[in-house]
Amino acid sequence: MSAVLVDGKLVSQVLRDKMKCRVDAMLDRGVKPGLAVILVGENAASQVYVRNKVAACDSIGIQSTEIRLPVDVPERVVLENLVQLNNDPTVNGILVQLPLPAHINENLILETISPEKDVDGFHKVNVGAMVTGNAKFYPCTPHGIMMLLDFYGIPIEGQHAVVIGRSNIVGKPMALMLLEKGATVSICTSKTADLSMFTRQADIVVVAVGKPNMLEASMIKKGAAVIDVGINRLENGSLVGDVDYQSALTVAGFLTPVPGGVGPMTITMLLENTIRSSEMSRC
Ligand code: GUN
């Protein structure tokens, strides 16, 4: 058996085509959705992510503004930029690319972004709304994964989902979103004792740990949907996920590749949140 490839590039294109129609209709009414991205420092991976986010905005007609700040920028300057963007009516979405340098308080930064413009869904007001089941913005990576599961008709209700990873960006919101859709959810980490005891029972496994090849065929239930959020650069320069792709392919029912699985969906959901923020600001 060979797993069905869960093609994030394809699903992204389908969703982005629909989004472009929505943006075109807004442009016809003289409204242009706007996203502002703040990048602090020279982190190579962050630079690539931000470049891809800005290019995706441009491709569907969203106005993007990129603010690059030096690695030693005082926290106060980042906060001042955020206050200015919060007050700018042409900006519907604000994103501060993470991680931030150690001298900057990440929580303070995220909580200074207006919840109405928090297209990452990281502000505690939006996290709280998600916990109570009425979120305005869902965090982009888990939201993108939910869209992939939906697109491929993968059932969630009553299924056992195992999320490996407990980050605020992926693991925790992912678990909540699967729970909201009726899954029985186990949250594991890279330190979980006997991890395979959990994963072998899982109908859906989402791995977001940042460890190459940590989930392999013997840990996967036959036919399970395996979603790989990891992006790891090996010494030979190649890019791999957290799943041992070749072995998982022989057991899983559905499998996301790296690259081309979850990654494009994260950016697509950022576009969705920015358009929605613009639509909501005019209600
Ligand atoms: N760093 C890694 N993923 C993300 C994300 O989804 N949003 C932001 N702002 N930073 C990130």
Tab-separated table of C-alpha atoms and ligand atoms in Angstrom:
chain	number	residue	atom	x	y	z
A	1	MET	CA	0.000	0.000	0.000
A	2	SER	CA	1.187	3.506	-0.734
A	3	ALA	CA	-0.296	6.520	1.019
A	4	VAL	CA	-2.282	9.186	-0.801
A	5	LEU	CA	-0.098	12.263	-1.130
A	6	VAL	CA	-1.690	15.233	0.643
A	7	ASP	CA	-0.739	17.976	-1.772
A	8	GLY	CA	-0.627	21.320	0.034
A	9	LYS	CA	0.490	23.139	-3.097
A	10	LEU	CA	-2.560	21.958	-5.014
A	11	VAL	CA	-5.030	22.711	-2.214
A	12	SER	CA	-3.395	26.108	-1.688
A	13	GLN	CA	-3.830	26.958	-5.345
A	14	VAL	CA	-7.515	25.993	-5.273
A	15	LEU	CA	-8.095	28.146	-2.165
A	16	ARG	CA	-5.973	31.058	-3.415
A	17	ASP	CA	-7.900	31.161	-6.721
A	18	LYS	CA	-11.125	31.593	-4.725
A	19	MET	CA	-9.492	34.211	-2.475
A	20	LYS	CA	-8.303	36.163	-5.497
A	21	CYS	CA	-11.935	36.459	-6.651
A	22	ARG	CA	-12.862	37.874	-3.219
A	23	VAL	CA	-9.983	40.355	-3.353
A	24	ASP	CA	-10.877	41.357	-6.939
A	25	ALA	CA	-14.435	42.099	-5.768
A	26	MET	CA	-13.032	44.254	-2.944
A	27	LEU	CA	-10.688	46.059	-5.316
A	28	ASP	CA	-13.695	46.807	-7.569
A	29	ARG	CA	-15.237	48.571	-4.554
A	30	GLY	CA	-12.016	50.530	-3.980
A	31	VAL	CA	-10.931	48.439	-0.983
A	32	LYS	CA	-7.462	46.847	-0.843
A	33	PRO	CA	-6.730	44.476	2.063
A	34	GLY	CA	-3.369	45.181	3.684
A	35	LEU	CA	-0.891	43.055	5.645
A	36	ALA	CA	2.126	44.421	7.534
A	37	VAL	CA	4.964	42.049	8.409
A	38	ILE	CA	7.689	42.878	10.909
A	39	LEU	CA	10.936	40.943	10.657
A	40	VAL	CA	13.588	41.493	13.329
A	41	GLY	CA	17.136	40.359	12.580
A	42	GLU	CA	18.688	38.172	9.908
A	43	ASN	CA	17.408	34.647	10.715
A	44	ALA	CA	17.761	32.902	7.339
A	45	ALA	CA	14.634	30.736	7.671
A	46	SER	CA	12.532	33.708	8.832
A	47	GLN	CA	13.718	35.731	5.857
A	48	VAL	CA	12.542	32.989	3.489
A	49	TYR	CA	9.165	32.700	5.255
A	50	VAL	CA	8.610	36.457	5.152
A	51	ARG	CA	9.637	36.669	1.497
A	52	ASN	CA	7.130	33.912	0.665
A	53	LYS	CA	4.359	35.598	2.683
A	54	VAL	CA	4.906	38.946	0.961
A	55	ALA	CA	5.029	37.316	-2.496
A	56	ALA	CA	1.795	35.403	-1.788
A	57	CYS	CA	0.045	38.657	-0.807
A	58	ASP	CA	1.229	40.360	-3.967
A	59	SER	CA	0.038	37.448	-6.122
A	60	ILE	CA	-3.591	37.862	-5.076
A	61	GLY	CA	-3.760	41.633	-4.738
A	62	ILE	CA	-3.252	42.101	-0.986
A	63	GLN	CA	-1.126	45.147	-0.155
A	64	SER	CA	1.937	44.023	1.790
A	65	THR	CA	4.282	46.161	3.849
A	66	GLU	CA	7.507	44.643	5.124
A	67	ILE	CA	9.254	46.310	8.051
A	68	ARG	CA	12.789	45.039	8.622
A	69	LEU	CA	14.445	45.924	11.895
A	70	PRO	CA	18.043	45.192	12.976
A	71	VAL	CA	18.702	42.324	15.381
A	72	ASP	CA	19.651	44.762	18.194
A	73	VAL	CA	16.589	46.997	17.771
A	74	PRO	CA	15.261	48.138	21.169
A	75	GLU	CA	11.989	46.464	22.155
A	76	ARG	CA	10.466	49.955	22.480
A	77	VAL	CA	10.955	50.558	18.744
A	78	VAL	CA	9.111	47.347	17.825
A	79	LEU	CA	6.267	48.390	20.144
A	80	GLU	CA	6.130	51.862	18.547
A	81	ASN	CA	5.886	50.299	15.097
A	82	LEU	CA	3.030	48.107	16.288
A	83	VAL	CA	1.078	51.024	17.743
A	84	GLN	CA	1.439	52.864	14.453
A	85	LEU	CA	0.224	49.831	12.474
A	86	ASN	CA	-2.682	49.290	14.906
A	87	ASN	CA	-3.817	52.848	14.126
A	88	ASP	CA	-3.323	52.615	10.358
A	89	PRO	CA	-6.693	51.977	8.658
A	90	THR	CA	-4.985	50.632	5.498
A	91	VAL	CA	-3.477	47.768	7.537
A	92	ASN	CA	-5.893	44.886	8.243
A	93	GLY	CA	-3.371	42.318	9.396
A	94	ILE	CA	-0.176	42.554	11.443
A	95	LEU	CA	2.344	39.759	11.791
A	96	VAL	CA	5.600	39.737	13.736
A	97	GLN	CA	7.725	36.879	12.454
A	98	LEU	CA	8.905	34.565	15.240
A	99	PRO	CA	11.309	33.772	16.781
A	100	LEU	CA	12.379	37.171	18.121
A	101	PRO	CA	15.846	37.960	19.550
A	102	ALA	CA	16.168	37.096	23.246
A	103	HIS	CA	16.112	40.727	24.482
A	104	ILE	CA	12.579	41.194	23.139
A	105	ASN	CA	9.627	39.985	25.205
A	106	GLU	CA	7.599	37.891	22.764
A	107	ASN	CA	4.424	37.910	24.875
A	108	LEU	CA	4.507	41.688	25.203
A	109	ILE	CA	4.932	42.058	21.441
A	110	LEU	CA	2.110	39.653	20.594
A	111	GLU	CA	-0.228	41.299	23.078
A	112	THR	CA	0.463	44.757	21.689
A	113	ILE	CA	-0.955	43.747	18.300
A	114	SER	CA	-4.609	44.729	18.128
A	115	PRO	CA	-6.696	41.507	18.409
A	116	GLU	CA	-8.718	42.751	15.391
A	117	LYS	CA	-5.540	42.711	13.272
A	118	ASP	CA	-3.936	39.600	14.809
A	119	VAL	CA	-3.981	37.465	11.659
A	120	ASP	CA	-1.616	34.932	13.285
A	121	GLY	CA	-4.220	34.297	15.992
A	122	PHE	CA	-1.554	34.498	18.710
A	123	HIS	CA	-3.034	37.273	20.899
A	124	LYS	CA	-4.438	35.915	24.164
A	125	VAL	CA	-7.873	37.342	23.324
A	126	ASN	CA	-7.916	35.266	20.137
A	127	VAL	CA	-6.444	32.211	21.854
A	128	GLY	CA	-9.178	32.503	24.499
A	129	ALA	CA	-11.847	32.817	21.818
A	130	MET	CA	-10.501	29.675	20.184
A	131	VAL	CA	-10.654	27.757	23.464
A	132	THR	CA	-14.316	28.710	23.873
A	133	GLY	CA	-15.082	27.776	20.279
A	134	ASN	CA	-15.726	31.192	18.683
A	135	ALA	CA	-12.395	32.213	17.210
A	136	LYS	CA	-12.067	35.191	14.884
A	137	PHE	CA	-8.642	34.094	13.641
A	138	TYR	CA	-7.284	30.570	13.860
A	139	PRO	CA	-3.467	30.206	13.888
A	140	CYS	CA	-2.411	29.646	10.291
A	141	THR	CA	-0.563	26.315	10.408
A	142	PRO	CA	-3.205	24.267	12.289
A	143	HIS	CA	-5.947	26.037	10.328
A	144	GLY	CA	-4.205	24.993	7.110
A	145	ILE	CA	-3.985	21.398	8.364
A	146	MET	CA	-7.737	21.376	9.122
A	147	MET	CA	-8.348	22.545	5.550
A	148	LEU	CA	-6.151	19.727	4.205
A	149	LEU	CA	-8.051	17.119	6.239
A	150	ASP	CA	-11.317	18.553	4.957
A	151	PHE	CA	-10.172	18.687	1.321
A	152	TYR	CA	-9.145	15.016	1.370
A	153	GLY	CA	-12.326	13.944	3.173
A	154	ILE	CA	-10.392	12.631	6.176
A	155	PRO	CA	-12.867	12.110	9.040
A	156	ILE	CA	-12.178	13.796	12.380
A	157	GLU	CA	-15.236	13.239	14.576
A	158	GLY	CA	-14.791	10.200	16.794
A	159	GLN	CA	-11.258	9.595	15.530
A	160	HIS	CA	-8.177	9.406	17.713
A	161	ALA	CA	-5.807	12.245	16.868
A	162	VAL	CA	-2.299	12.389	18.295
A	163	VAL	CA	-0.508	15.729	18.191
A	164	ILE	CA	3.234	15.582	18.842
A	165	GLY	CA	4.449	19.030	19.896
A	166	ARG	CA	3.182	21.600	22.366
A	167	SER	CA	4.112	24.950	20.794
A	168	ASN	CA	1.751	27.923	20.880
A	169	ILE	CA	2.078	28.170	17.091
A	170	VAL	CA	1.160	24.589	16.165
A	171	GLY	CA	0.765	21.904	18.843
A	172	LYS	CA	-1.616	23.542	21.317
A	173	PRO	CA	-3.964	25.194	18.782
A	174	MET	CA	-3.912	22.037	16.640
A	175	ALA	CA	-5.094	19.937	19.569
A	176	LEU	CA	-7.891	22.416	20.345
A	177	MET	CA	-9.083	22.574	16.759
A	178	LEU	CA	-9.212	18.791	16.419
A	179	LEU	CA	-11.028	18.576	19.763
A	180	GLU	CA	-13.526	21.196	18.566
A	181	LYS	CA	-14.310	18.945	15.574
A	182	GLY	CA	-14.989	15.950	17.820
A	183	ALA	CA	-11.694	14.062	17.770
A	184	THR	CA	-10.336	12.295	20.828
A	185	VAL	CA	-7.020	14.080	21.195
A	186	SER	CA	-3.757	13.017	22.809
A	187	ILE	CA	-1.064	15.656	23.116
A	188	CYS	CA	2.439	14.221	23.169
A	189	THR	CA	5.900	15.765	23.020
A	190	SER	CA	9.300	14.613	21.840
A	191	LYS	CA	9.868	13.543	25.488
A	192	THR	CA	6.744	11.377	25.819
A	193	ALA	CA	7.621	7.962	27.218
A	194	ASP	CA	6.651	5.192	24.789
A	195	LEU	CA	5.486	7.631	22.127
A	196	SER	CA	4.726	4.824	19.711
A	197	MET	CA	2.137	3.433	22.163
A	198	PHE	CA	0.135	6.587	21.376
A	199	THR	CA	0.934	6.954	17.693
A	200	ARG	CA	0.169	3.305	16.867
A	201	GLN	CA	-3.425	3.930	18.009
A	202	ALA	CA	-3.836	7.170	16.088
A	203	ASP	CA	-6.115	7.669	13.105
A	204	ILE	CA	-4.553	11.112	12.620
A	205	VAL	CA	-0.998	12.014	13.636
A	206	VAL	CA	0.284	15.591	13.462
A	207	VAL	CA	4.022	15.880	14.075
A	208	ALA	CA	5.494	19.298	14.897
A	209	VAL	CA	8.710	18.683	16.780
A	210	GLY	CA	11.631	19.681	14.544
A	211	LYS	CA	13.451	16.321	14.653
A	212	PRO	CA	14.193	14.631	11.325
A	213	ASN	CA	12.689	11.155	10.833
A	214	MET	CA	11.327	10.914	14.401
A	215	LEU	CA	8.119	9.182	13.234
A	216	GLU	CA	8.677	6.068	11.176
A	217	ALA	CA	6.573	3.235	9.772
A	218	SER	CA	6.564	0.979	12.865
A	219	MET	CA	4.949	3.824	14.872
A	220	ILE	CA	2.070	4.386	12.445
A	221	LYS	CA	-1.316	2.640	12.363
A	222	LYS	CA	-2.153	1.209	8.950
A	223	GLY	CA	-4.192	3.700	6.958
A	224	ALA	CA	-3.639	6.666	9.324
A	225	ALA	CA	-3.431	10.265	8.112
A	226	VAL	CA	0.085	11.533	8.875
A	227	ILE	CA	0.641	15.281	8.801
A	228	ASP	CA	4.248	16.438	8.915
A	229	VAL	CA	4.802	20.020	10.111
A	230	GLY	CA	8.585	19.667	10.496
A	231	ILE	CA	11.004	21.474	8.212
A	232	ASN	CA	14.565	20.381	8.926
A	233	ARG	CA	17.647	21.281	6.899
A	234	LEU	CA	20.119	18.364	6.846
A	235	GLU	CA	23.898	18.830	6.623
A	236	ASN	CA	23.796	17.837	2.960
A	237	GLY	CA	21.456	20.779	2.360
A	238	SER	CA	18.297	18.739	1.755
A	239	LEU	CA	14.997	19.618	3.427
A	240	VAL	CA	13.144	16.896	5.366
A	241	GLY	CA	10.216	16.775	7.756
A	242	ASP	CA	9.800	15.037	11.115
A	243	VAL	CA	8.444	11.903	9.423
A	244	ASP	CA	10.565	9.234	7.767
A	245	TYR	CA	8.754	9.804	4.495
A	246	GLN	CA	9.763	6.682	2.549
A	247	SER	CA	8.864	4.216	5.307
A	248	ALA	CA	5.682	6.108	6.304
A	249	LEU	CA	4.495	5.965	2.703
A	250	THR	CA	4.126	2.186	2.955
A	251	VAL	CA	1.834	2.257	6.023
A	252	ALA	CA	-0.040	5.572	6.162
A	253	GLY	CA	-3.310	6.139	4.325
A	254	PHE	CA	-2.534	9.833	3.765
A	255	LEU	CA	0.806	11.608	4.053
A	256	THR	CA	2.005	15.202	3.602
A	257	PRO	CA	5.322	15.681	1.801
A	258	VAL	CA	8.016	18.133	2.922
A	259	PRO	CA	8.231	20.512	1.195
A	260	GLY	CA	4.858	20.988	-0.482
A	261	GLY	CA	2.551	19.730	2.271
A	262	VAL	CA	1.730	21.919	5.246
A	263	GLY	CA	4.071	24.833	4.385
A	264	PRO	CA	2.056	26.374	1.536
A	265	MET	CA	-1.136	26.014	3.592
A	266	THR	CA	0.268	28.171	6.420
A	267	ILE	CA	0.710	31.056	4.012
A	268	THR	CA	-2.663	30.447	2.381
A	269	MET	CA	-4.426	30.729	5.741
A	270	LEU	CA	-2.547	33.953	6.456
A	271	LEU	CA	-4.066	35.330	3.251
A	272	GLU	CA	-7.498	34.068	4.336
A	273	ASN	CA	-7.178	35.744	7.749
A	274	THR	CA	-6.049	39.022	6.186
A	275	ILE	CA	-8.954	39.085	3.722
A	276	ARG	CA	-11.397	38.180	6.515
A	277	SER	CA	-9.994	40.931	8.723
A	278	SER	CA	-10.514	43.436	5.918
A	279	GLU	CA	-14.063	42.172	5.329
A	280	MET	CA	-14.869	42.340	9.059
A	281	SER	CA	-13.456	45.844	9.423
A	282	ARG	CA	-16.091	47.045	6.949
A	283	CYS	CA	-19.122	45.320	8.454
B	1	GUN	N1	7.371	31.449	12.928
B	1	GUN	C1	7.105	30.175	12.560
B	1	GUN	N2	5.801	30.038	12.207
B	1	GUN	C2	5.248	31.263	12.355
B	1	GUN	C3	3.923	31.759	12.147
B	1	GUN	O1	2.990	31.042	11.755
B	1	GUN	N3	3.747	33.091	12.417
B	1	GUN	C4	4.760	33.893	12.869
B	1	GUN	N4	4.471	35.174	13.104
B	1	GUN	N5	5.992	33.451	13.074
B	1	GUN	C5	6.230	32.142	12.819
